[in-house]
Amino acid sequence: MGENMTLLIDPETRDLVFDAEGSFQKIYDEDTVVQNIRHALVTWKQEFFADPEHGTDYERIMGTNQNEIEVEEIKEILREAIFQEPNVSRIDTMTVTYDGRSISAEFSATLVNDEQISLEVTA
């Protein structure tokens, strides 16, 4: 993947993280990919004005009755969001829990450099 660098964003607060010297903390390679995927999964599609295609199409999930959407359709919507990250080669496993109010997804994936990542996100 080369040097895939970005600034670290706290997954809970969504604030930039500073190091001990007061500089922005940076992350690289797989950590960058994991952060990018997390942001795609916690962002509603069309929420980010600069890129309306970024994010997850939660309107297709939350905008329907819980009994009217199948888990496989939810997984496909989440896959679409995950594959917005070009360094993801394939999704190896995915488990989804949906209760009508929130979605939890746990998945593992293989990156284009054959590294493995795992992530759990609740939206």
PDB file of C-alpha atoms in Angstrom:
ATOM      1  CA  MET A   1       0.000   0.000   0.000  1.00  0.00           C
ATOM      2  CA  GLY A   2       2.940   2.321   0.383  1.00  0.00           C
ATOM      3  CA  GLU A   3       2.733   5.043   2.956  1.00  0.00           C
ATOM      4  CA  ASN A   4      -0.983   5.622   3.422  1.00  0.00           C
ATOM      5  CA  MET A   5      -1.024   8.374   6.067  1.00  0.00           C
ATOM      6  CA  THR A   6      -3.780  10.446   7.611  1.00  0.00           C
ATOM      7  CA  LEU A   7      -4.496  12.319  10.821  1.00  0.00           C
ATOM      8  CA  LEU A   8      -5.856  10.255  13.708  1.00  0.00           C
ATOM      9  CA  ILE A   9      -9.447  10.982  14.614  1.00  0.00           C
ATOM     10  CA  ASP A  10     -10.751   9.760  17.962  1.00  0.00           C
ATOM     11  CA  PRO A  11     -13.427   7.145  17.157  1.00  0.00           C
ATOM     12  CA  GLU A  12     -15.610   8.229  20.099  1.00  0.00           C
ATOM     13  CA  THR A  13     -15.432  12.026  19.949  1.00  0.00           C
ATOM     14  CA  ARG A  14     -14.520  12.390  16.258  1.00  0.00           C
ATOM     15  CA  ASP A  15     -11.943  14.996  17.283  1.00  0.00           C
ATOM     16  CA  LEU A  16      -8.394  15.194  15.978  1.00  0.00           C
ATOM     17  CA  VAL A  17      -5.874  13.652  18.378  1.00  0.00           C
ATOM     18  CA  PHE A  18      -2.697  15.451  19.440  1.00  0.00           C
ATOM     19  CA  ASP A  19       0.565  13.837  20.524  1.00  0.00           C
ATOM     20  CA  ALA A  20       2.594  14.769  23.632  1.00  0.00           C
ATOM     21  CA  GLU A  21       4.275  17.661  21.768  1.00  0.00           C
ATOM     22  CA  GLY A  22       0.942  19.162  20.715  1.00  0.00           C
ATOM     23  CA  SER A  23       1.199  18.090  17.069  1.00  0.00           C
ATOM     24  CA  PHE A  24      -1.473  16.223  15.188  1.00  0.00           C
ATOM     25  CA  GLN A  25      -1.070  12.485  15.682  1.00  0.00           C
ATOM     26  CA  LYS A  26      -0.733  10.571  12.415  1.00  0.00           C
ATOM     27  CA  ILE A  27      -1.643   7.015  11.498  1.00  0.00           C
ATOM     28  CA  TYR A  28      -0.394   4.904   8.634  1.00  0.00           C
ATOM     29  CA  ASP A  29      -1.264   2.019   6.315  1.00  0.00           C
ATOM     30  CA  GLU A  30      -3.807  -0.437   7.807  1.00  0.00           C
ATOM     31  CA  ASP A  31      -4.722   1.963  10.616  1.00  0.00           C
ATOM     32  CA  THR A  32      -5.623   4.558   7.992  1.00  0.00           C
ATOM     33  CA  VAL A  33      -7.786   2.033   6.127  1.00  0.00           C
ATOM     34  CA  VAL A  34      -9.604   0.995   9.318  1.00  0.00           C
ATOM     35  CA  GLN A  35     -10.290   4.630  10.200  1.00  0.00           C
ATOM     36  CA  ASN A  36     -11.555   5.367   6.668  1.00  0.00           C
ATOM     37  CA  ILE A  37     -13.921   2.391   6.811  1.00  0.00           C
ATOM     38  CA  ARG A  38     -15.165   3.348  10.263  1.00  0.00           C
ATOM     39  CA  HIS A  39     -15.958   6.848   9.011  1.00  0.00           C
ATOM     40  CA  ALA A  40     -17.785   5.499   5.964  1.00  0.00           C
ATOM     41  CA  LEU A  41     -19.884   3.264   8.237  1.00  0.00           C
ATOM     42  CA  VAL A  42     -20.796   5.932  10.802  1.00  0.00           C
ATOM     43  CA  THR A  43     -21.562   8.625   8.214  1.00  0.00           C
ATOM     44  CA  TRP A  44     -24.955   8.764   6.543  1.00  0.00           C
ATOM     45  CA  LYS A  45     -24.723   8.999   2.759  1.00  0.00           C
ATOM     46  CA  GLN A  46     -25.147  12.647   1.645  1.00  0.00           C
ATOM     47  CA  GLU A  47     -24.245  13.874   5.150  1.00  0.00           C
ATOM     48  CA  PHE A  48     -20.830  15.176   4.046  1.00  0.00           C
ATOM     49  CA  PHE A  49     -21.419  18.179   1.777  1.00  0.00           C
ATOM     50  CA  ALA A  50     -18.093  17.851  -0.063  1.00  0.00           C
ATOM     51  CA  ASP A  51     -18.794  14.252  -1.147  1.00  0.00           C
ATOM     52  CA  PRO A  52     -22.480  13.253  -1.165  1.00  0.00           C
ATOM     53  CA  GLU A  53     -21.586   9.667  -2.182  1.00  0.00           C
ATOM     54  CA  HIS A  54     -19.448   9.130   0.930  1.00  0.00           C
ATOM     55  CA  GLY A  55     -21.023   7.154   3.758  1.00  0.00           C
ATOM     56  CA  THR A  56     -23.648   4.487   4.278  1.00  0.00           C
ATOM     57  CA  ASP A  57     -27.143   4.580   2.813  1.00  0.00           C
ATOM     58  CA  TYR A  58     -28.857   4.324   6.196  1.00  0.00           C
ATOM     59  CA  GLU A  59     -31.994   5.877   4.718  1.00  0.00           C
ATOM     60  CA  ARG A  60     -32.597   2.527   2.977  1.00  0.00           C
ATOM     61  CA  ILE A  61     -32.371   0.797   6.353  1.00  0.00           C
ATOM     62  CA  MET A  62     -33.726   3.204   8.952  1.00  0.00           C
ATOM     63  CA  GLY A  63     -36.337   4.636   6.612  1.00  0.00           C
ATOM     64  CA  THR A  64     -38.201   1.309   6.548  1.00  0.00           C
ATOM     65  CA  ASN A  65     -40.073  -0.864   8.995  1.00  0.00           C
ATOM     66  CA  GLN A  66     -37.691  -3.257  10.768  1.00  0.00           C
ATOM     67  CA  ASN A  67     -39.692  -6.218   9.434  1.00  0.00           C
ATOM     68  CA  GLU A  68     -39.493  -4.957   5.847  1.00  0.00           C
ATOM     69  CA  ILE A  69     -35.722  -5.271   5.411  1.00  0.00           C
ATOM     70  CA  GLU A  70     -33.729  -8.472   5.365  1.00  0.00           C
ATOM     71  CA  VAL A  71     -30.348  -8.849   7.048  1.00  0.00           C
ATOM     72  CA  GLU A  72     -28.783  -9.705   3.669  1.00  0.00           C
ATOM     73  CA  GLU A  73     -29.933  -6.351   2.252  1.00  0.00           C
ATOM     74  CA  ILE A  74     -28.429  -4.570   5.265  1.00  0.00           C
ATOM     75  CA  LYS A  75     -25.159  -6.445   4.711  1.00  0.00           C
ATOM     76  CA  GLU A  76     -25.130  -5.379   1.061  1.00  0.00           C
ATOM     77  CA  ILE A  77     -25.635  -1.726   2.042  1.00  0.00           C
ATOM     78  CA  LEU A  78     -22.742  -2.009   4.512  1.00  0.00           C
ATOM     79  CA  ARG A  79     -20.558  -3.729   1.896  1.00  0.00           C
ATOM     80  CA  GLU A  80     -21.154  -0.796  -0.464  1.00  0.00           C
ATOM     81  CA  ALA A  81     -19.876   1.562   2.249  1.00  0.00           C
ATOM     82  CA  ILE A  82     -16.870  -0.602   3.117  1.00  0.00           C
ATOM     83  CA  PHE A  83     -15.788  -0.850  -0.521  1.00  0.00           C
ATOM     84  CA  GLN A  84     -15.617   2.941  -0.736  1.00  0.00           C
ATOM     85  CA  GLU A  85     -12.156   2.310   0.690  1.00  0.00           C
ATOM     86  CA  PRO A  86     -10.113   1.256  -2.365  1.00  0.00           C
ATOM     87  CA  ASN A  87      -7.592  -0.714  -0.312  1.00  0.00           C
ATOM     88  CA  VAL A  88     -10.187  -3.351   0.629  1.00  0.00           C
ATOM     89  CA  SER A  89      -9.827  -6.410  -1.565  1.00  0.00           C
ATOM     90  CA  ARG A  90     -12.572  -8.562  -0.047  1.00  0.00           C
ATOM     91  CA  ILE A  91     -14.797  -8.901   2.989  1.00  0.00           C
ATOM     92  CA  ASP A  92     -14.139 -12.257   4.621  1.00  0.00           C
ATOM     93  CA  THR A  93     -16.791 -12.323   7.360  1.00  0.00           C
ATOM     94  CA  MET A  94     -19.638 -10.068   8.423  1.00  0.00           C
ATOM     95  CA  THR A  95     -22.115 -10.280  11.285  1.00  0.00           C
ATOM     96  CA  VAL A  96     -24.929  -7.744  11.557  1.00  0.00           C
ATOM     97  CA  THR A  97     -27.376  -7.053  14.368  1.00  0.00           C
ATOM     98  CA  TYR A  98     -30.301  -4.723  13.702  1.00  0.00           C
ATOM     99  CA  ASP A  99     -32.987  -3.882  16.258  1.00  0.00           C
ATOM    100  CA  GLY A 100     -34.875  -1.178  14.363  1.00  0.00           C
ATOM    101  CA  ARG A 101     -32.994   1.638  16.103  1.00  0.00           C
ATOM    102  CA  SER A 102     -29.327   0.771  15.689  1.00  0.00           C
ATOM    103  CA  ILE A 103     -27.097  -1.456  13.623  1.00  0.00           C
ATOM    104  CA  SER A 104     -24.006  -3.241  14.852  1.00  0.00           C
ATOM    105  CA  ALA A 105     -21.657  -4.758  12.332  1.00  0.00           C
ATOM    106  CA  GLU A 106     -18.574  -6.824  12.934  1.00  0.00           C
ATOM    107  CA  PHE A 107     -16.456  -7.832   9.983  1.00  0.00           C
ATOM    108  CA  SER A 108     -13.043  -8.925   8.853  1.00  0.00           C
ATOM    109  CA  ALA A 109     -11.530  -8.067   5.502  1.00  0.00           C
ATOM    110  CA  THR A 110      -8.457  -8.641   3.408  1.00  0.00           C
ATOM    111  CA  LEU A 111      -6.677  -5.625   1.987  1.00  0.00           C
ATOM    112  CA  VAL A 112      -5.005  -5.353  -1.402  1.00  0.00           C
ATOM    113  CA  ASN A 113      -1.641  -5.976   0.289  1.00  0.00           C
ATOM    114  CA  ASP A 114      -3.037  -9.234   1.830  1.00  0.00           C
ATOM    115  CA  GLU A 115      -3.116  -7.769   5.358  1.00  0.00           C
ATOM    116  CA  GLN A 116      -6.135  -8.667   7.486  1.00  0.00           C
ATOM    117  CA  ILE A 117      -8.239  -6.142   9.380  1.00  0.00           C
ATOM    118  CA  SER A 118     -11.174  -6.498  11.764  1.00  0.00           C
ATOM    119  CA  LEU A 119     -13.621  -3.843  12.843  1.00  0.00           C
ATOM    120  CA  GLU A 120     -16.792  -3.498  14.869  1.00  0.00           C
ATOM    121  CA  VAL A 121     -19.059  -0.472  14.377  1.00  0.00           C
ATOM    122  CA  THR A 122     -22.404   0.537  15.848  1.00  0.00           C
ATOM    123  CA  ALA A 123     -24.468   3.171  14.105  1.00  0.00           C
TER     124      ALA A 123
END
